[in-house]
């Protein structure tokens, strides 16, 4: 189930079977068009069906949104075996409820997605990549706010905290500075004139906000090198300890620096190692716990730290998961986030579409079943890639 | 219920009560940001609650999408009186089912939307407006395809057919050419350099495709004058006959010229007057019947013509309604469009959320009740504005 079923060059849509990897055959693009520009970070190991069922995000959320923004239609097999098609190639369609949007992000609990059709964007003509180094996370966050206030919407605004920078440098030896609290990887893309102007403005804003150093990539090769620090973040953190638990608590952009500081304080309180990196433009951060699941006492502290982090994300108006989903690992946190009314409606929807709860049983806490097995939770966590 | 409840300048969202008109207080924008850039065509007479419940489209669908793309959160009162909040200020949020997306476009049949929060876009720095005149609709459609194939995504690509041009000229006397089959109103916006280049390319493409005449607006005043032909289309058609029935059959962009020709053939077959205008970039067209609801015999022909037009839209992979909704007028066409599986799921969702069918009863054919009253259907149609 990994075939491209249709490339529609007139309407610029691509229809694929759900088992196809996003990055198969050169990255889900044709001619000079990018399919599903949100482009999940896990594109090499994630399937289109998974991207749709999860409503995958990625490194480009601020400018290019998420998977939902690109899905035009899908085939879904319902629990009783009935095959349903929802959506079409029309940008506008308001005939009846948008079932497509109900299935997107439902984590396989309402139906099994077997085909998906996605819209495309023109590949940008130009791109500029730069990395800025800040002594303090708050200065980096201020720079991001000032960039957006200047009406620049960069395609990438990624950050690495001190722990992540040190791990990446130890792992990849790419010459990262070790004397700073935050690295900011920024990319702007589009028309060459706009990109040149925006890059110059972004550079000026970062300098005005007191960045210690800023490097602008001269060409694609240097851009790839600068971006490699961010791409290596998870692998670099993962090699430090036997167990790596990657989370994706997410807050409104205005609260990001506050949330990063809170994660640091929690790490200190529970005597844990947490590296944090993520998507500064859209408030989606990845606190990554470096731990060992065989150490029961430490794992208990990890669980306690999690609870505090998710509680704080909710308190700041955020969410317990920006792009990775609820699955098993976060099902106990969903009721607090969603509240009684939403939980009741979600459970009723699940019961309506899958009355015997045979689809992805036990996930999302929506069928009310208890957590199955801690080990399964952990292994699920380890597999997650930002 | 028409207050602005929050303007969040850090996260660039606006929270309003549902009864607020979209265009109230200068058009739903703040500072240099546009709220809900999809911008419904009916913005002067439509409320934000209505826009969300309908998933309103507009003249800018190809580039700026529809209402769904901008809604961040909403308050909904459920049929039992329970108040539910769904969504937040995070670009990414995959915690549980996206109830927000189920309520968007549900036409008030699942809950009453009382507050809505929307995202914003930077106001474009530059805009260029032009009008091209084509002897044949197919040439206009080819020009549109060629523009998009050149990776230009204009914010506006509107067309008027011969009947509409004649009515607009008789009504507004703005000097429109009467010897052509299609007028194409095009606008591109964004960075000044990109806009200048794109406008030049669009002009060249139109001339290559044999356009008879092309006017580029020199300034905002001339742009407004050129755009006025499209804005006047519905009013101009409406004054010709006692009853105006505006439809919004929608097809994939590649099928638009075929669909316009089909509408013309149907008009001839049933001896009816139909003016067609609409959104060429997103395949959303507005065949507008100029008729008299007191003439029972003619109204019968109108109904027959409708059936053929909707059948053809479905056959071409389109939808029975791109942006106006099902309501009463199109409920009998929904089952054929949606198919048995979707209809069953929609009815079950309705029964689950509103078991006594007290919300907007009889709409969308989703509660299975029969059409109420032909007169109500007609008056609903008359009120619709593209």
XYZ file of C-alpha atoms in Angstrom:
772
model
C 0.000 0.000 0.000
C 2.671 2.496 -0.973
C 1.686 3.483 -4.501
C 1.095 6.895 -5.997
C -2.380 6.456 -7.489
C -2.727 9.802 -9.237
C -0.716 12.907 -9.988
C -3.171 15.568 -11.131
C -1.087 18.277 -12.779
C -4.140 20.402 -13.602
C -5.521 20.547 -10.087
C -2.135 20.035 -8.409
C -3.129 17.189 -6.125
C -1.484 13.848 -5.411
C -3.407 10.715 -4.385
C -1.402 8.022 -2.600
C -1.983 4.829 -0.695
C -1.725 5.277 3.052
C 1.359 3.115 3.530
C 3.607 5.330 1.423
C 6.411 7.074 3.288
C 6.174 10.826 3.067
C 9.757 11.144 1.858
C 9.596 8.162 -0.545
C 10.882 8.834 -4.037
C 12.464 12.169 -3.289
C 10.240 13.813 -0.748
C 6.630 13.938 -1.887
C 6.919 16.479 -4.641
C 6.450 16.586 -8.381
C 7.718 19.002 -11.010
C 8.293 22.207 -9.062
C 5.498 21.552 -6.557
C 5.703 20.434 -2.954
C 2.970 18.101 -1.753
C 1.766 18.763 1.791
C 4.172 21.605 2.515
C 3.798 21.192 6.289
C 6.404 18.436 5.814
C 6.566 16.317 9.005
C 9.958 16.218 10.733
C 9.689 12.414 10.724
C 9.159 12.297 6.966
C 11.691 9.546 6.380
C 9.994 7.098 8.727
C 6.368 8.218 8.716
C 3.642 7.189 6.288
C 1.057 9.441 4.702
C -1.692 7.472 6.474
C 0.046 8.089 9.765
C 0.576 11.765 8.977
C -3.138 12.192 8.301
C -4.317 10.099 11.271
C -1.984 12.128 13.480
C -2.400 15.531 11.795
C 1.399 15.752 11.721
C 3.158 19.040 12.264
C 6.800 19.729 11.502
C 9.442 22.419 11.441
C 7.465 24.767 9.206
C 4.194 25.194 11.118
C 4.184 28.955 11.452
C 4.231 29.556 7.692
C 2.995 26.283 6.203
C 0.612 25.012 8.865
C 0.020 21.328 9.544
C -1.148 18.258 7.627
C -4.821 19.214 7.979
C -4.264 22.290 5.810
C -3.314 20.110 2.829
C -5.581 17.051 2.931
C -8.151 17.222 0.121
C -9.766 13.828 0.509
C -9.334 10.333 1.879
C -10.630 6.805 1.804
C -11.506 5.402 5.208
C -12.522 1.880 6.167
C -15.078 2.053 8.972
C -15.102 -0.503 11.801
C -17.928 -2.465 10.158
C -15.913 -2.810 6.943
C -17.771 -0.131 5.015
C -15.513 1.943 2.756
C -16.126 5.687 2.827
C -14.650 8.394 0.598
C -14.726 11.951 1.914
C -13.432 15.113 0.256
C -12.618 15.989 -3.358
C -10.390 18.271 -5.423
C -12.353 21.439 -4.672
C -10.739 24.124 -2.526
C -14.247 24.953 -1.359
C -16.780 22.327 -0.305
C -19.413 22.849 2.380
C -21.841 20.062 1.510
C -22.554 18.383 4.840
C -20.258 17.868 7.817
C -16.555 17.749 7.072
C -15.988 14.093 7.980
C -12.506 14.428 6.507
C -11.635 16.860 9.283
C -13.021 14.540 11.936
C -10.823 11.643 10.751
C -7.713 13.857 10.513
C -5.944 13.608 13.864
C -8.237 10.889 15.250
C -5.268 8.513 15.701
C -6.926 5.615 13.958
C -9.729 5.377 16.518
C -12.614 6.263 14.166
C -11.605 4.521 10.955
C -8.609 3.177 9.060
C -7.314 5.643 6.470
C -6.319 3.744 3.327
C -5.795 6.500 0.729
C -5.133 10.196 0.972
C -5.166 13.087 -1.467
C -3.093 16.197 -0.732
C -2.708 19.673 -2.174
C 0.564 21.240 -3.268
C 2.411 24.547 -3.069
C 4.956 25.994 -5.503
C 8.513 25.243 -4.399
C 9.934 28.531 -3.156
C 12.350 30.218 -5.568
C 14.787 31.275 -2.885
C 15.689 30.479 0.701
C 18.041 32.024 3.244
C 19.245 30.212 6.344
C 20.893 31.729 9.417
C 21.801 30.758 12.947
C 21.918 33.199 15.850
C 23.355 32.578 19.266
C 21.804 34.160 22.357
C 23.105 34.336 25.903
C 19.526 34.006 27.222
C 16.450 32.158 26.001
C 14.311 35.247 26.665
C 16.373 37.322 24.230
C 15.844 34.633 21.573
C 12.098 34.657 22.251
C 12.054 38.460 22.028
C 13.835 38.283 18.701
C 11.215 35.843 17.392
C 8.388 38.120 18.546
C 10.045 41.148 16.948
C 10.533 39.285 13.655
C 6.859 38.369 13.503
C 5.801 41.854 14.634
C 7.787 43.131 11.613
C 5.363 40.997 9.557
C 7.980 38.493 8.522
C 6.663 34.923 8.579
C 9.788 32.721 8.350
C 9.358 29.103 7.268
C 11.631 27.929 10.099
C 12.243 29.335 13.585
C 13.831 26.515 15.563
C 15.630 26.683 18.878
C 18.041 24.482 20.853
C 18.627 24.955 24.565
C 21.987 24.649 26.349
C 21.718 20.916 27.139
C 20.783 20.136 23.525
C 23.592 22.312 22.117
C 26.161 20.497 24.268
C 24.843 17.062 23.291
C 24.744 17.958 19.593
C 28.272 19.317 19.681
C 29.583 16.217 21.490
C 27.801 14.031 18.928
C 28.262 15.845 15.617
C 31.265 18.152 16.234
C 30.001 20.901 13.966
C 31.575 23.735 15.922
C 28.557 24.967 17.864
C 29.195 27.621 20.531
C 28.982 26.155 24.027
C 28.740 29.408 25.933
C 25.142 30.322 25.180
C 21.647 29.461 26.370
C 19.908 29.347 23.011
C 20.634 28.792 19.357
C 18.034 29.986 16.899
C 17.907 28.452 13.418
C 15.962 30.691 11.056
C 14.941 30.261 7.445
C 12.896 32.488 5.186
C 11.764 31.394 1.739
C 9.843 32.810 -1.216
C 10.569 35.415 -3.880
C 14.312 36.272 -3.991
C 13.762 39.990 -3.327
C 11.470 39.307 -0.378
C 13.879 36.714 1.012
C 16.864 39.079 0.776
C 14.980 41.879 2.514
C 13.530 39.628 5.193
C 16.888 37.997 5.925
C 18.492 41.418 6.358
C 15.683 42.514 8.672
C 15.887 39.304 10.701
C 19.635 39.752 11.091
C 19.188 43.345 12.270
C 16.443 42.353 14.735
C 18.588 39.578 16.227
C 21.523 41.963 16.646
C 19.257 44.617 18.198
C 18.034 41.983 20.649
C 21.624 41.312 21.685
C 22.487 38.099 19.883
C 26.127 37.154 20.503
C 26.864 35.900 17.036
C 24.992 35.380 13.787
C 25.937 33.359 10.748
C 24.137 33.620 7.426
C 24.615 30.670 5.090
C 26.280 31.705 1.854
C 24.944 28.764 -0.136
C 22.858 25.599 0.081
C 25.759 23.546 1.425
C 26.356 25.931 4.304
C 22.600 26.172 4.932
C 22.442 22.384 5.221
C 25.368 22.455 7.648
C 23.733 25.107 9.821
C 20.443 23.209 9.787
C 22.195 19.965 10.699
C 22.484 21.054 14.341
C 18.719 21.074 14.633
C 18.283 17.885 12.633
C 20.808 16.103 14.860
C 19.147 17.246 18.081
C 17.115 14.148 18.828
C 19.811 11.658 17.815
C 22.388 13.575 19.849
C 20.202 13.574 22.931
C 19.198 9.922 22.393
C 22.770 8.601 22.594
C 23.409 10.160 26.005
C 21.201 7.802 27.992
C 19.532 4.386 27.623
C 16.030 5.846 27.473
C 14.974 9.027 25.715
C 11.475 10.358 26.219
C 10.531 13.073 23.794
C 7.546 15.216 24.638
C 5.764 17.976 22.771
C 4.024 20.226 25.247
C 2.976 23.286 23.274
C 2.049 26.803 24.314
C 0.954 30.010 22.596
C 4.051 31.581 21.071
C 4.019 34.412 23.619
C 4.525 31.913 26.453
C 7.408 29.926 24.990
C 10.321 31.453 26.933
C 8.318 31.087 30.140
C 7.682 27.429 29.357
C 11.353 26.710 28.573
C 12.370 28.252 31.913
C 9.713 26.189 33.674
C 11.062 22.962 32.126
C 14.548 23.905 33.359
C 13.221 24.508 36.853
C 11.411 21.151 36.820
C 14.595 19.390 35.713
C 16.420 20.943 38.643
C 13.615 20.156 41.130
C 13.512 16.465 40.185
C 17.228 16.156 39.489
C 16.687 15.085 35.877
C 18.421 15.802 32.606
C 16.093 17.433 30.116
C 17.200 18.850 26.768
C 14.673 21.101 25.076
C 14.481 22.018 21.423
C 11.604 22.756 19.115
C 9.609 25.109 17.004
C 9.825 28.621 18.418
C 7.585 30.138 15.743
C 4.588 28.064 16.738
C 5.238 27.470 20.446
C 5.740 23.728 19.976
C 8.612 22.581 22.193
C 10.204 19.194 22.734
C 11.466 18.713 26.269
C 13.460 15.502 25.994
C 14.123 13.453 29.085
C 17.450 11.636 29.192
C 16.817 8.754 31.528
C 16.892 4.986 32.028
C 13.653 3.075 32.205
C 15.289 0.304 34.277
C 15.785 2.835 37.081
C 12.337 2.714 38.713
C 13.047 5.509 41.147
C 14.212 7.872 38.410
C 11.266 6.900 36.211
C 8.944 7.915 39.037
C 10.592 11.340 39.122
C 10.221 11.535 35.339
C 6.475 10.858 35.645
C 6.135 13.557 38.306
C 8.081 16.013 36.171
C 5.821 15.253 33.206
C 2.732 16.003 35.219
C 4.102 19.405 36.199
C 5.096 20.231 32.625
C 1.712 19.302 31.152
C -0.116 21.150 33.930
C 1.934 24.254 33.179
C 1.310 23.947 29.422
C -2.432 23.804 30.105
C -2.202 26.726 32.560
C -0.451 28.844 29.915
C -3.253 28.191 27.411
C -1.371 25.473 25.569
C -1.845 21.814 24.813
C -0.400 18.517 26.040
C 0.566 17.547 22.500
C 1.257 19.769 19.524
C 2.072 17.157 16.917
C 2.809 13.719 18.398
C -0.657 12.766 19.563
C -2.146 11.306 22.703
C -1.595 7.598 22.065
C -1.009 5.704 25.271
C 1.628 7.940 26.797
C -0.584 10.974 27.290
C -4.032 9.498 27.700
C -4.136 10.228 31.403
C -3.504 13.938 30.707
C -6.223 14.385 28.090
C -9.227 14.822 30.425
C -7.611 17.733 32.270
C -6.704 19.419 28.992
C -9.996 18.833 27.207
C -12.440 19.342 30.079
C -15.641 17.443 30.809
C -17.735 18.685 27.912
C -15.152 17.936 25.223
C -14.338 14.540 26.770
C -18.004 13.596 26.816
C -18.484 14.597 23.160
C -15.281 12.815 22.084
C -16.344 9.631 23.854
C -19.789 9.804 22.249
C -18.253 10.293 18.818
C -16.005 7.296 19.376
C -18.953 5.192 20.528
C -20.997 6.269 17.521
C -18.381 5.428 14.924
C -16.755 2.470 16.632
C -19.266 1.087 19.150
C -17.181 -1.979 20.008
C -13.935 0.052 20.317
C -12.053 -2.317 18.031
C -9.945 0.396 16.363
C -6.649 1.179 18.056
C -8.116 0.083 21.392
C -7.010 1.849 24.532
C -5.649 4.902 22.744
C -6.472 8.531 23.536
C -8.421 7.647 26.740
C -11.486 8.227 24.599
C -12.853 4.717 24.990
C -12.407 5.007 28.731
C -10.178 1.960 29.096
C -7.281 2.107 31.546
C -3.642 2.401 30.571
C -2.425 -0.970 29.304
C 1.206 -1.336 30.091
C 3.946 0.990 31.122
C 6.536 -0.689 28.966
C 4.446 -0.170 25.886
C 4.139 3.473 26.824
C 7.870 3.816 27.071
C 8.655 2.067 23.855
C 6.114 4.256 22.120
C 7.866 7.279 23.525
C 11.265 6.137 22.364
C 10.130 5.733 18.814
C 8.894 9.277 18.556
C 10.984 11.547 16.421
C 10.379 15.263 16.395
C -23.284 39.722 20.981
C -21.083 41.802 18.713
C -18.118 42.682 20.911
C -14.430 42.171 20.338
C -13.432 40.269 23.486
C -9.679 40.124 22.961
C -7.027 41.406 20.601
C -3.889 39.403 21.265
C -1.037 41.314 19.645
C 1.573 38.773 20.749
C -0.145 35.722 19.285
C -1.998 37.687 16.598
C -5.456 36.351 17.299
C -8.796 38.101 17.697
C -11.623 36.744 19.857
C -15.104 38.047 19.062
C -18.694 37.324 19.937
C -20.512 35.411 17.236
C -22.969 38.181 16.347
C -20.282 40.579 15.157
C -20.346 41.408 11.467
C -17.174 40.417 9.705
C -16.730 43.888 8.224
C -17.720 45.787 11.402
C -15.321 48.527 12.453
C -13.342 48.601 9.254
C -13.143 45.029 8.105
C -11.890 42.723 10.827
C -8.293 43.813 10.978
C -5.990 45.423 13.493
C -2.731 47.287 13.091
C -1.335 45.920 9.826
C -2.897 42.467 10.262
C -5.901 40.981 8.517
C -8.084 38.687 10.604
C -9.431 35.629 8.751
C -7.894 36.495 5.392
C -10.337 34.257 3.509
C -12.659 37.279 3.774
C -16.214 36.198 2.867
C -17.790 37.987 -0.110
C -20.799 38.721 2.114
C -18.664 40.348 4.793
C -20.914 43.396 5.173
C -23.982 41.346 6.021
C -22.547 38.148 7.526
C -21.598 37.529 11.135
C -18.508 35.754 12.374
C -20.720 33.070 13.929
C -22.371 32.545 10.562
C -19.023 32.495 8.768
C -17.766 29.773 11.090
C -20.990 27.725 11.054
C -20.954 27.909 7.266
C -17.188 27.670 6.700
C -17.514 30.724 4.462
C -15.438 31.034 1.339
C -14.945 34.212 -0.645
C -13.121 35.728 -3.590
C -9.661 34.766 -2.347
C -9.953 30.995 -1.870
C -7.101 29.901 -4.098
C -4.471 31.820 -2.134
C -6.076 32.419 1.256
C -8.298 29.354 1.682
C -11.563 29.419 3.590
C -12.772 30.263 7.091
C -11.677 26.867 8.470
C -8.037 27.746 7.826
C -8.222 30.653 10.294
C -10.425 29.518 13.194
C -8.307 28.941 16.302
C -11.027 28.254 18.835
C -14.690 28.681 19.617
C -17.319 28.552 22.296
C -20.281 26.345 21.455
C -23.524 25.864 23.345
C -24.641 22.253 22.986
C -28.326 21.306 22.638
C -28.539 20.374 26.334
C -27.280 23.825 27.359
C -23.743 22.731 28.167
C -21.088 25.251 27.137
C -18.023 23.819 25.428
C -14.771 25.559 24.488
C -12.672 23.930 21.814
C -9.338 25.095 20.389
C -6.680 27.492 21.677
C -3.954 29.841 20.430
C -1.565 27.083 19.386
C -0.848 26.591 15.687
C -0.363 22.913 16.529
C -2.713 20.930 18.752
C -3.482 17.234 18.314
C -4.881 16.429 21.755
C -8.053 14.472 21.027
C -10.499 14.833 18.160
C -10.688 18.265 16.555
C -14.231 19.122 17.630
C -13.616 22.645 16.372
C -13.363 21.257 12.848
C -16.563 19.273 13.253
C -18.525 22.378 14.275
C -17.044 24.482 11.449
C -19.424 24.164 8.512
C -22.086 22.223 10.441
C -24.682 24.933 9.704
C -25.780 25.256 13.306
C -27.049 21.672 13.483
C -24.581 20.402 16.112
C -24.264 23.369 18.451
C -24.685 27.145 18.627
C -21.403 28.975 18.144
C -21.274 31.934 20.528
C -17.634 33.090 20.358
C -14.879 32.595 17.831
C -11.156 33.193 17.799
C -9.368 33.699 14.474
C -5.793 33.953 13.268
C -4.354 36.796 11.225
C -2.051 37.381 8.256
C 0.154 40.390 7.513
C -1.583 42.839 5.202
C 0.153 42.524 1.832
C 2.532 45.374 1.024
C 1.511 45.636 -2.602
C -1.316 44.613 -4.903
C -1.849 44.764 -8.646
C -5.271 44.511 -10.285
C -6.033 43.803 -13.932
C -8.967 42.857 -16.119
C -8.677 40.792 -19.285
C -11.344 40.250 -21.898
C -11.621 36.933 -23.751
C -13.696 36.020 -26.765
C -14.219 32.505 -25.380
C -14.566 31.128 -21.851
C -12.153 28.294 -22.689
C -9.385 30.774 -23.474
C -9.945 32.448 -20.078
C -9.785 29.054 -18.355
C -6.594 28.205 -20.250
C -5.068 31.503 -19.127
C -5.930 30.685 -15.504
C -4.358 27.221 -15.815
C -1.231 28.696 -17.409
C -0.911 31.319 -14.657
C -1.044 28.667 -11.959
C 1.266 26.349 -13.916
C 3.747 29.271 -13.880
C 3.558 28.952 -10.072
C 1.754 32.226 -9.595
C -0.971 31.997 -6.959
C -3.051 35.165 -7.433
C -5.302 36.287 -4.580
C -8.185 36.887 -6.995
C -9.146 35.158 -10.252
C -12.784 36.062 -10.875
C -14.798 35.683 -14.040
C -18.026 37.060 -15.466
C -19.849 35.410 -18.348
C -21.586 37.210 -21.234
C -25.017 37.472 -19.558
C -23.458 38.862 -16.385
C -21.307 41.370 -18.307
C -24.358 42.694 -20.131
C -26.398 42.998 -16.946
C -23.543 44.713 -15.087
C -23.012 47.193 -17.916
C -26.743 47.980 -18.129
C -26.787 48.483 -14.346
C -23.506 50.215 -13.539
C -22.421 51.736 -16.892
C -18.724 51.292 -16.235
C -17.759 50.806 -19.873
C -17.460 47.026 -19.998
C -16.904 45.427 -23.403
C -20.073 43.725 -24.659
C -18.480 41.708 -27.452
C -16.790 39.027 -25.364
C -17.678 35.768 -23.628
C -15.611 36.219 -20.481
C -14.070 38.923 -18.337
C -11.330 37.868 -15.981
C -10.557 40.011 -12.936
C -7.117 39.183 -11.553
C -5.253 40.411 -8.508
C -1.883 39.447 -7.142
C -0.623 40.667 -3.774
C 2.493 40.382 -1.624
C 6.027 41.765 -1.802
C 6.249 44.646 -4.334
C 8.950 42.941 -6.431
C 7.020 39.666 -6.569
C 3.802 41.479 -7.411
C 5.421 43.453 -10.249
C 6.944 40.314 -11.764
C 3.820 38.234 -11.368
C 1.596 40.927 -12.855
C 3.874 41.176 -15.893
C 3.836 37.383 -16.296
C 0.053 37.236 -15.924
C -0.347 39.933 -18.570
C 1.931 38.054 -20.971
C 0.119 34.759 -20.379
C -3.273 36.351 -21.025
C -2.020 37.919 -24.276
C -0.440 34.603 -25.337
C -3.785 32.920 -24.722
C -5.422 35.420 -27.072
C -7.108 37.868 -24.744
C -8.742 40.686 -26.700
C -7.892 43.461 -24.304
C -6.179 43.852 -20.957
C -6.225 46.737 -18.534
C -3.848 47.026 -15.593
C -4.957 49.389 -12.835
C -2.522 52.251 -12.368
C -3.563 52.943 -8.782
C -5.963 51.915 -6.018
C -8.779 54.028 -7.422
C -8.576 52.365 -10.825
C -8.205 48.946 -9.175
C -11.417 49.587 -7.245
C -13.160 50.615 -10.482
C -12.021 47.471 -12.289
C -13.074 45.299 -9.357
C -16.478 47.010 -9.196
C -17.733 44.986 -12.192
C -17.344 41.805 -10.196
C -18.736 43.319 -7.019
C -21.792 44.586 -8.905
C -22.468 41.205 -10.550
C -25.103 39.917 -8.170
C -26.928 43.248 -7.788
C -26.896 43.756 -11.549
C -28.366 40.322 -12.191
C -30.856 40.673 -9.328
C -32.549 43.760 -10.806
C -33.324 42.043 -14.113
C -36.052 39.762 -12.811
C -38.382 39.458 -9.786
C -36.598 36.360 -8.452
C -32.889 35.693 -8.462
C -31.608 32.277 -7.460
C -27.891 32.186 -6.860
C -26.221 28.799 -6.796
C -22.681 27.705 -6.089
C -22.037 24.404 -7.826
C -18.290 23.895 -7.646
C -15.910 21.748 -9.641
C -12.169 21.019 -9.675
C -10.465 23.961 -11.369
C -9.629 21.867 -14.438
C -13.357 21.348 -15.137
C -14.532 24.942 -14.825
C -14.808 25.868 -18.503
C -16.664 22.602 -19.157
C -19.063 23.405 -16.348
C -19.721 26.958 -17.572
C -20.520 25.591 -21.034
C -22.815 23.003 -19.485
C -24.731 25.707 -17.609
C -25.172 27.623 -20.871
C -26.484 24.496 -22.595
C -28.927 23.875 -19.738
C -30.154 27.472 -19.946
C -30.840 26.956 -23.641
C -32.483 23.556 -23.133
C -34.919 24.859 -20.504
C -35.310 28.317 -22.076
C -34.057 30.089 -18.956
C -31.846 33.084 -18.320
C -28.755 32.175 -16.302
C -25.854 34.532 -15.648
C -22.710 32.884 -14.342
C -19.857 34.487 -12.458
C -17.536 33.254 -9.768
C -14.146 32.206 -8.595
C -12.155 30.759 -11.475
C -9.085 30.036 -9.358
C -10.910 27.592 -7.110
C -13.601 26.257 -9.455
C -16.424 27.818 -7.437
C -19.013 29.214 -9.840
C -22.277 31.009 -9.293
C -24.872 30.210 -11.947
C -27.575 32.765 -11.209
C -31.113 32.101 -12.426
C -33.096 35.166 -13.419
C -36.698 34.079 -12.980
C -40.038 34.785 -11.310
C -41.196 32.524 -8.530
C -44.868 33.395 -9.276
C -44.517 31.657 -12.640
C -45.048 28.033 -11.582
C -44.300 26.624 -14.993
C -40.980 28.465 -15.239
C -40.080 27.506 -11.673
C -40.578 23.883 -12.613
C -38.078 24.322 -15.445
C -35.694 26.027 -12.999
C -35.887 23.023 -10.675
C -35.171 20.641 -13.545
C -32.238 22.775 -14.672
C -30.839 22.761 -11.116
C -30.956 19.002 -10.989
C -28.970 18.729 -14.199
C -26.390 21.273 -13.013
C -25.820 19.566 -9.656
C -25.655 16.148 -11.301
C -23.014 17.450 -13.680
C -21.016 19.075 -10.833
C -20.999 15.710 -9.032
C -20.089 13.863 -12.236
C -17.109 16.200 -12.743
C -15.808 15.445 -9.243
C -17.199 18.637 -7.732
C -19.658 19.546 -5.012
C -23.235 20.831 -4.841
C -22.126 23.763 -2.703
C -18.733 25.381 -2.453
C -19.446 28.094 0.080
C -23.183 28.725 0.585
C -24.110 25.537 2.398
C -26.888 22.988 2.103
C -29.586 24.659 4.187
C -33.041 23.862 2.872
C -32.479 24.607 -0.775
C -30.001 21.836 -1.445
C -30.957 19.176 1.075
C -32.482 16.911 -1.546
C -29.182 16.902 -3.466
C -26.932 16.039 -0.523
C -27.483 12.230 -0.478
C -26.443 11.839 -4.108
C -23.312 13.934 -3.529
C -22.297 12.393 -0.205
C -23.203 8.755 -0.842
C -24.702 6.245 1.580
C -21.723 5.826 3.905
C -21.169 9.551 4.469
C -24.901 10.185 4.882
C -25.171 7.439 7.485
C -22.189 8.805 9.453
C -23.478 12.380 9.239
C -26.923 11.340 10.478
C -25.360 9.395 13.352
C -23.206 12.368 14.323
C -26.260 14.594 14.292
C -28.222 12.110 16.402
C -25.318 11.825 18.840
C -24.862 15.546 19.409
C -28.461 16.661 19.017
C -30.661 13.604 19.629
C -33.920 15.569 19.567
C -32.926 17.510 16.436
C -33.787 20.845 18.033
C -30.943 22.787 16.384
C -31.772 24.326 13.008
C -34.336 21.599 12.395
C -34.867 20.324 8.877
C -31.579 21.677 7.531
C -29.010 19.703 5.562
C -31.286 16.637 5.227
C -29.155 15.179 7.967
C -32.018 14.707 10.389
C -33.965 12.954 7.668
C -36.993 15.262 7.762
C -38.633 16.204 4.483
C -38.330 19.571 2.812
C -40.526 22.063 4.654
C -41.793 24.592 2.230
C -40.876 25.646 -1.232
C -41.424 29.326 -0.490
C -38.926 29.230 2.347
C -36.446 27.628 0.028
C -36.866 30.413 -2.482
C -36.603 33.216 0.008
C -33.477 31.628 1.411
C -32.032 31.553 -2.043
C -32.795 35.190 -2.671
C -30.991 36.298 0.403
C -27.782 34.603 -0.574
C -25.023 36.919 -1.691
C -21.877 35.555 -3.301
